[in-house]
Amino acid sequence: MNAVAAFDLDDTLYPEYDFVVSGYRAVAELLPQKDRRCALEAMSQAYAAGENPFDALVAAVNCNVPVSDMVAAYRYHKPSLSLDPITRATLQRLADAGVGLALVTDGRTSTQRNKIEALGLDAFFGNQIYISEAEGVDKTSTHSFERIMDALPAERYVYVGDNPAKDFVAPNRLGWLTVCLRGTDRNVHPQNIEVGESYRPKITVDSIADICNVIMK
């Protein structure tokens, strides 16, 4: 195998804000029909202001649902998500070219698995899916990346992510090519943060479609 491409999940293969919206809808479903629209508006406005959405919901409607139930509904609901056609085509092109594919993501196993299932990503990544809770380490550890290298021996390895705070430091240590997908103002985690050299990606691209040229050049 000449190359392996590993990807982050949230805000890399799909917009994480889509999961946020889906989660708020799941929380609103806990309420009477008459309160749902107001609850959704309150949570969305709180998100935009950087405030706690569940506190905002409680303040906006007469709600007797425990906050712990809201949090559980948000985290563990079956999300309504779809894979962007460009992302799907990019993954398919890499797979057709014989590039090994893997997924490395932080998060709760059940939450991330629900996203992966909704997006149909098992078809591309199979058993090469590494979730921090299941692995017992987050992405700043080289653990999951070393597991990929053991499972998929290759001449070169590439990791594609979006968050300089944690996505690139571990693969950088292993000599991987690290690629940052430039985000938008809707990204859940900011990209314009100050980090040390070891945390910075080697290159930045504007579209996930550009990954094919990076990997197969």
PDB file of N, CA and C in Angstrom, residues 96-158:
ATOM      1  N   ASP A  96     -11.031   3.827  -4.366  1.00  0.00           N
ATOM      2  CA  ASP A  96     -10.849   3.227  -5.688  1.00  0.00           C
ATOM      3  C   ASP A  96      -9.391   3.238  -6.115  1.00  0.00           C
ATOM      4  N   ALA A  97      -8.624   4.214  -5.601  1.00  0.00           N
ATOM      5  CA  ALA A  97      -7.210   4.318  -5.947  1.00  0.00           C
ATOM      6  C   ALA A  97      -6.335   3.434  -5.069  1.00  0.00           C
ATOM      7  N   GLY A  98      -6.949   2.695  -4.146  1.00  0.00           N
ATOM      8  CA  GLY A  98      -6.178   1.805  -3.287  1.00  0.00           C
ATOM      9  C   GLY A  98      -5.579   2.467  -2.070  1.00  0.00           C
ATOM     10  N   VAL A  99      -6.014   3.672  -1.752  1.00  0.00           N
ATOM     11  CA  VAL A  99      -5.536   4.358  -0.553  1.00  0.00           C
ATOM     12  C   VAL A  99      -6.237   3.758   0.662  1.00  0.00           C
ATOM     13  N   GLY A 100      -5.474   3.392   1.693  1.00  0.00           N
ATOM     14  CA  GLY A 100      -6.077   2.887   2.919  1.00  0.00           C
ATOM     15  C   GLY A 100      -6.776   4.008   3.658  1.00  0.00           C
ATOM     16  N   LEU A 101      -7.942   3.725   4.214  1.00  0.00           N
ATOM     17  CA  LEU A 101      -8.736   4.750   4.886  1.00  0.00           C
ATOM     18  C   LEU A 101      -8.950   4.394   6.355  1.00  0.00           C
ATOM     19  N   ALA A 102      -8.876   5.405   7.205  1.00  0.00           N
ATOM     20  CA  ALA A 102      -9.104   5.213   8.636  1.00  0.00           C
ATOM     21  C   ALA A 102      -9.759   6.461   9.202  1.00  0.00           C
ATOM     22  N   LEU A 103     -10.361   6.305  10.368  1.00  0.00           N
ATOM     23  CA  LEU A 103     -11.044   7.405  11.041  1.00  0.00           C
ATOM     24  C   LEU A 103     -10.559   7.475  12.482  1.00  0.00           C
ATOM     25  N   VAL A 104     -10.143   8.652  12.918  1.00  0.00           N
ATOM     26  CA  VAL A 104      -9.708   8.866  14.302  1.00  0.00           C
ATOM     27  C   VAL A 104     -10.475  10.052  14.851  1.00  0.00           C
ATOM     28  N   THR A 105     -11.281   9.826  15.885  1.00  0.00           N
ATOM     29  CA  THR A 105     -12.130  10.890  16.404  1.00  0.00           C
ATOM     30  C   THR A 105     -12.183  10.864  17.922  1.00  0.00           C
ATOM     31  N   ASP A 106     -12.247  12.036  18.514  1.00  0.00           N
ATOM     32  CA  ASP A 106     -12.507  12.144  19.940  1.00  0.00           C
ATOM     33  C   ASP A 106     -14.011  12.092  20.179  1.00  0.00           C
ATOM     34  N   GLY A 107     -14.393  11.651  21.375  1.00  0.00           N
ATOM     35  CA  GLY A 107     -15.803  11.676  21.725  1.00  0.00           C
ATOM     36  C   GLY A 107     -16.266  10.392  22.396  1.00  0.00           C
ATOM     37  N   ARG A 108     -17.532  10.401  22.788  1.00  0.00           N
ATOM     38  CA  ARG A 108     -18.143   9.221  23.396  1.00  0.00           C
ATOM     39  C   ARG A 108     -18.400   8.180  22.316  1.00  0.00           C
ATOM     40  N   THR A 109     -18.181   6.927  22.634  1.00  0.00           N
ATOM     41  CA  THR A 109     -18.296   5.871  21.635  1.00  0.00           C
ATOM     42  C   THR A 109     -19.690   5.820  21.024  1.00  0.00           C
ATOM     43  N   SER A 110     -20.731   5.813  21.853  1.00  0.00           N
ATOM     44  CA  SER A 110     -22.087   5.691  21.308  1.00  0.00           C
ATOM     45  C   SER A 110     -22.478   6.915  20.494  1.00  0.00           C
ATOM     46  N   THR A 111     -22.073   8.094  20.942  1.00  0.00           N
ATOM     47  CA  THR A 111     -22.399   9.317  20.204  1.00  0.00           C
ATOM     48  C   THR A 111     -21.731   9.316  18.843  1.00  0.00           C
ATOM     49  N   GLN A 112     -20.443   9.005  18.813  1.00  0.00           N
ATOM     50  CA  GLN A 112     -19.712   9.020  17.550  1.00  0.00           C
ATOM     51  C   GLN A 112     -20.181   7.889  16.629  1.00  0.00           C
ATOM     52  N   ARG A 113     -20.494   6.752  17.199  1.00  0.00           N
ATOM     53  CA  ARG A 113     -20.999   5.638  16.393  1.00  0.00           C
ATOM     54  C   ARG A 113     -22.336   5.984  15.744  1.00  0.00           C
ATOM     55  N   ASN A 114     -23.180   6.692  16.476  1.00  0.00           N
ATOM     56  CA  ASN A 114     -24.453   7.115  15.891  1.00  0.00           C
ATOM     57  C   ASN A 114     -24.235   8.047  14.706  1.00  0.00           C
ATOM     58  N   LYS A 115     -23.258   8.934  14.822  1.00  0.00           N
ATOM     59  CA  LYS A 115     -22.939   9.824  13.706  1.00  0.00           C
ATOM     60  C   LYS A 115     -22.408   9.031  12.509  1.00  0.00           C
ATOM     61  N   ILE A 116     -21.496   8.119  12.793  1.00  0.00           N
ATOM     62  CA  ILE A 116     -20.881   7.311  11.732  1.00  0.00           C
ATOM     63  C   ILE A 116     -21.940   6.508  10.986  1.00  0.00           C
ATOM     64  N   GLU A 117     -22.877   5.932  11.749  1.00  0.00           N
ATOM     65  CA  GLU A 117     -23.951   5.152  11.121  1.00  0.00           C
ATOM     66  C   GLU A 117     -24.843   6.041  10.262  1.00  0.00           C
ATOM     67  N   ALA A 118     -25.206   7.210  10.791  1.00  0.00           N
ATOM     68  CA  ALA A 118     -26.083   8.118  10.050  1.00  0.00           C
ATOM     69  C   ALA A 118     -25.437   8.582   8.752  1.00  0.00           C
ATOM     70  N   LEU A 119     -24.129   8.765   8.768  1.00  0.00           N
ATOM     71  CA  LEU A 119     -23.395   9.257   7.601  1.00  0.00           C
ATOM     72  C   LEU A 119     -22.998   8.145   6.638  1.00  0.00           C
ATOM     73  N   GLY A 120     -23.182   6.891   7.050  1.00  0.00           N
ATOM     74  CA  GLY A 120     -22.810   5.768   6.198  1.00  0.00           C
ATOM     75  C   GLY A 120     -21.316   5.592   6.035  1.00  0.00           C
ATOM     76  N   LEU A 121     -20.552   5.953   7.053  1.00  0.00           N
ATOM     77  CA  LEU A 121     -19.094   5.939   6.931  1.00  0.00           C
ATOM     78  C   LEU A 121     -18.467   4.569   7.130  1.00  0.00           C
ATOM     79  N   ASP A 122     -19.209   3.625   7.696  1.00  0.00           N
ATOM     80  CA  ASP A 122     -18.671   2.266   7.829  1.00  0.00           C
ATOM     81  C   ASP A 122     -18.296   1.689   6.468  1.00  0.00           C
ATOM     82  N   ALA A 123     -19.001   2.106   5.434  1.00  0.00           N
ATOM     83  CA  ALA A 123     -18.732   1.590   4.092  1.00  0.00           C
ATOM     84  C   ALA A 123     -17.331   1.959   3.622  1.00  0.00           C
ATOM     85  N   PHE A 124     -16.791   3.046   4.138  1.00  0.00           N
ATOM     86  CA  PHE A 124     -15.460   3.486   3.732  1.00  0.00           C
ATOM     87  C   PHE A 124     -14.374   3.053   4.721  1.00  0.00           C
ATOM     88  N   PHE A 125     -14.683   3.056   6.014  1.00  0.00           N
ATOM     89  CA  PHE A 125     -13.642   2.852   7.019  1.00  0.00           C
ATOM     90  C   PHE A 125     -13.645   1.459   7.647  1.00  0.00           C
ATOM     91  N   GLY A 126     -14.732   0.727   7.511  1.00  0.00           N
ATOM     92  CA  GLY A 126     -14.765  -0.632   8.033  1.00  0.00           C
ATOM     93  C   GLY A 126     -14.357  -0.717   9.492  1.00  0.00           C
ATOM     94  N   ASN A 127     -13.351  -1.552   9.779  1.00  0.00           N
ATOM     95  CA  ASN A 127     -12.899  -1.710  11.164  1.00  0.00           C
ATOM     96  C   ASN A 127     -11.772  -0.750  11.535  1.00  0.00           C
ATOM     97  N   GLN A 128     -11.443   0.165  10.640  1.00  0.00           N
ATOM     98  CA  GLN A 128     -10.393   1.139  10.931  1.00  0.00           C
ATOM     99  C   GLN A 128     -11.005   2.429  11.476  1.00  0.00           C
ATOM    100  N   ILE A 129     -11.749   2.285  12.556  1.00  0.00           N
ATOM    101  CA  ILE A 129     -12.395   3.415  13.213  1.00  0.00           C
ATOM    102  C   ILE A 129     -11.927   3.443  14.667  1.00  0.00           C
ATOM    103  N   TYR A 130     -11.365   4.563  15.077  1.00  0.00           N
ATOM    104  CA  TYR A 130     -10.767   4.691  16.406  1.00  0.00           C
ATOM    105  C   TYR A 130     -11.410   5.875  17.126  1.00  0.00           C
ATOM    106  N   ILE A 131     -12.150   5.581  18.183  1.00  0.00           N
ATOM    107  CA  ILE A 131     -12.871   6.586  18.959  1.00  0.00           C
ATOM    108  C   ILE A 131     -12.212   6.701  20.325  1.00  0.00           C
ATOM    109  N   SER A 132     -11.987   7.905  20.774  1.00  0.00           N
ATOM    110  CA  SER A 132     -11.166   8.125  21.970  1.00  0.00           C
ATOM    111  C   SER A 132     -11.681   7.380  23.190  1.00  0.00           C
ATOM    112  N   GLU A 133     -12.988   7.404  23.434  1.00  0.00           N
ATOM    113  CA  GLU A 133     -13.494   6.717  24.621  1.00  0.00           C
ATOM    114  C   GLU A 133     -13.210   5.220  24.547  1.00  0.00           C
ATOM    115  N   ALA A 134     -13.393   4.632  23.375  1.00  0.00           N
ATOM    116  CA  ALA A 134     -13.141   3.197  23.215  1.00  0.00           C
ATOM    117  C   ALA A 134     -11.659   2.871  23.319  1.00  0.00           C
ATOM    118  N   GLU A 135     -10.808   3.777  22.842  1.00  0.00           N
ATOM    119  CA  GLU A 135      -9.367   3.541  22.867  1.00  0.00           C
ATOM    120  C   GLU A 135      -8.737   3.889  24.216  1.00  0.00           C
ATOM    121  N   GLY A 136      -9.433   4.686  25.009  1.00  0.00           N
ATOM    122  CA  GLY A 136      -8.905   5.076  26.315  1.00  0.00           C
ATOM    123  C   GLY A 136      -7.909   6.217  26.270  1.00  0.00           C
ATOM    124  N   VAL A 137      -7.786   6.861  25.113  1.00  0.00           N
ATOM    125  CA  VAL A 137      -6.878   7.999  24.951  1.00  0.00           C
ATOM    126  C   VAL A 137      -7.516   8.997  23.993  1.00  0.00           C
ATOM    127  N   ASP A 138      -7.120  10.270  24.112  1.00  0.00           N
ATOM    128  CA  ASP A 138      -7.630  11.232  23.145  1.00  0.00           C
ATOM    129  C   ASP A 138      -6.658  11.362  21.971  1.00  0.00           C
ATOM    130  N   LYS A 139      -6.980  12.258  21.048  1.00  0.00           N
ATOM    131  CA  LYS A 139      -6.194  12.347  19.815  1.00  0.00           C
ATOM    132  C   LYS A 139      -4.814  12.970  19.995  1.00  0.00           C
ATOM    133  N   THR A 140      -4.539  13.526  21.160  1.00  0.00           N
ATOM    134  CA  THR A 140      -3.185  14.039  21.375  1.00  0.00           C
ATOM    135  C   THR A 140      -2.202  12.912  21.673  1.00  0.00           C
ATOM    136  N   SER A 141      -2.718  11.701  21.876  1.00  0.00           N
ATOM    137  CA  SER A 141      -1.874  10.511  22.043  1.00  0.00           C
ATOM    138  C   SER A 141      -1.592   9.892  20.677  1.00  0.00           C
ATOM    139  N   THR A 142      -0.445   9.280  20.529  1.00  0.00           N
ATOM    140  CA  THR A 142      -0.107   8.601  19.271  1.00  0.00           C
ATOM    141  C   THR A 142      -0.728   7.206  19.167  1.00  0.00           C
ATOM    142  N   HIS A 143      -1.415   6.764  20.213  1.00  0.00           N
ATOM    143  CA  HIS A 143      -1.915   5.395  20.304  1.00  0.00           C
ATOM    144  C   HIS A 143      -2.716   4.962  19.068  1.00  0.00           C
ATOM    145  N   SER A 144      -3.761   5.695  18.738  1.00  0.00           N
ATOM    146  CA  SER A 144      -4.633   5.290  17.626  1.00  0.00           C
ATOM    147  C   SER A 144      -3.895   5.348  16.297  1.00  0.00           C
ATOM    148  N   PHE A 145      -3.023   6.316  16.144  1.00  0.00           N
ATOM    149  CA  PHE A 145      -2.264   6.447  14.898  1.00  0.00           C
ATOM    150  C   PHE A 145      -1.262   5.303  14.737  1.00  0.00           C
ATOM    151  N   GLU A 146      -0.681   4.881  15.846  1.00  0.00           N
ATOM    152  CA  GLU A 146       0.222   3.729  15.788  1.00  0.00           C
ATOM    153  C   GLU A 146      -0.549   2.448  15.459  1.00  0.00           C
ATOM    154  N   ARG A 147      -1.764   2.335  15.960  1.00  0.00           N
ATOM    155  CA  ARG A 147      -2.593   1.173  15.619  1.00  0.00           C
ATOM    156  C   ARG A 147      -2.883   1.135  14.116  1.00  0.00           C
ATOM    157  N   ILE A 148      -3.111   2.297  13.542  1.00  0.00           N
ATOM    158  CA  ILE A 148      -3.335   2.368  12.090  1.00  0.00           C
ATOM    159  C   ILE A 148      -2.092   1.917  11.342  1.00  0.00           C
ATOM    160  N   MET A 149      -0.942   2.362  11.781  1.00  0.00           N
ATOM    161  CA  MET A 149       0.306   1.987  11.105  1.00  0.00           C
ATOM    162  C   MET A 149       0.551   0.484  11.192  1.00  0.00           C
ATOM    163  N   ASP A 150       0.176  -0.116  12.313  1.00  0.00           N
ATOM    164  CA  ASP A 150       0.318  -1.571  12.453  1.00  0.00           C
ATOM    165  C   ASP A 150      -0.658  -2.307  11.543  1.00  0.00           C
ATOM    166  N   ALA A 151      -1.882  -1.789  11.444  1.00  0.00           N
ATOM    167  CA  ALA A 151      -2.922  -2.473  10.673  1.00  0.00           C
ATOM    168  C   ALA A 151      -2.791  -2.241   9.174  1.00  0.00           C
ATOM    169  N   LEU A 152      -2.281  -1.071   8.800  1.00  0.00           N
ATOM    170  CA  LEU A 152      -2.203  -0.692   7.382  1.00  0.00           C
ATOM    171  C   LEU A 152      -0.796  -0.208   7.052  1.00  0.00           C
ATOM    172  N   PRO A 153       0.144  -1.111   6.885  1.00  0.00           N
ATOM    173  CA  PRO A 153       1.507  -0.686   6.526  1.00  0.00           C
ATOM    174  C   PRO A 153       1.497   0.055   5.182  1.00  0.00           C
ATOM    175  N   ALA A 154       2.187   1.192   5.144  1.00  0.00           N
ATOM    176  CA  ALA A 154       2.189   2.006   3.928  1.00  0.00           C
ATOM    177  C   ALA A 154       3.453   2.838   3.862  1.00  0.00           C
ATOM    178  N   GLU A 155       3.706   3.404   2.695  1.00  0.00           N
ATOM    179  CA  GLU A 155       4.879   4.252   2.498  1.00  0.00           C
ATOM    180  C   GLU A 155       4.676   5.635   3.104  1.00  0.00           C
ATOM    181  N   ARG A 156       3.431   6.127   3.094  1.00  0.00           N
ATOM    182  CA  ARG A 156       3.181   7.456   3.660  1.00  0.00           C
ATOM    183  C   ARG A 156       1.799   7.495   4.298  1.00  0.00           C
ATOM    184  N   TYR A 157       1.702   8.360   5.313  1.00  0.00           N
ATOM    185  CA  TYR A 157       0.464   8.490   6.074  1.00  0.00           C
ATOM    186  C   TYR A 157       0.054   9.962   6.122  1.00  0.00           C
ATOM    187  N   VAL A 158      -1.238  10.182   5.992  1.00  0.00           N
ATOM    188  CA  VAL A 158      -1.789  11.535   5.999  1.00  0.00           C
ATOM    189  C   VAL A 158      -2.946  11.581   6.988  1.00  0.00           C
TER     190      VAL A 158
END
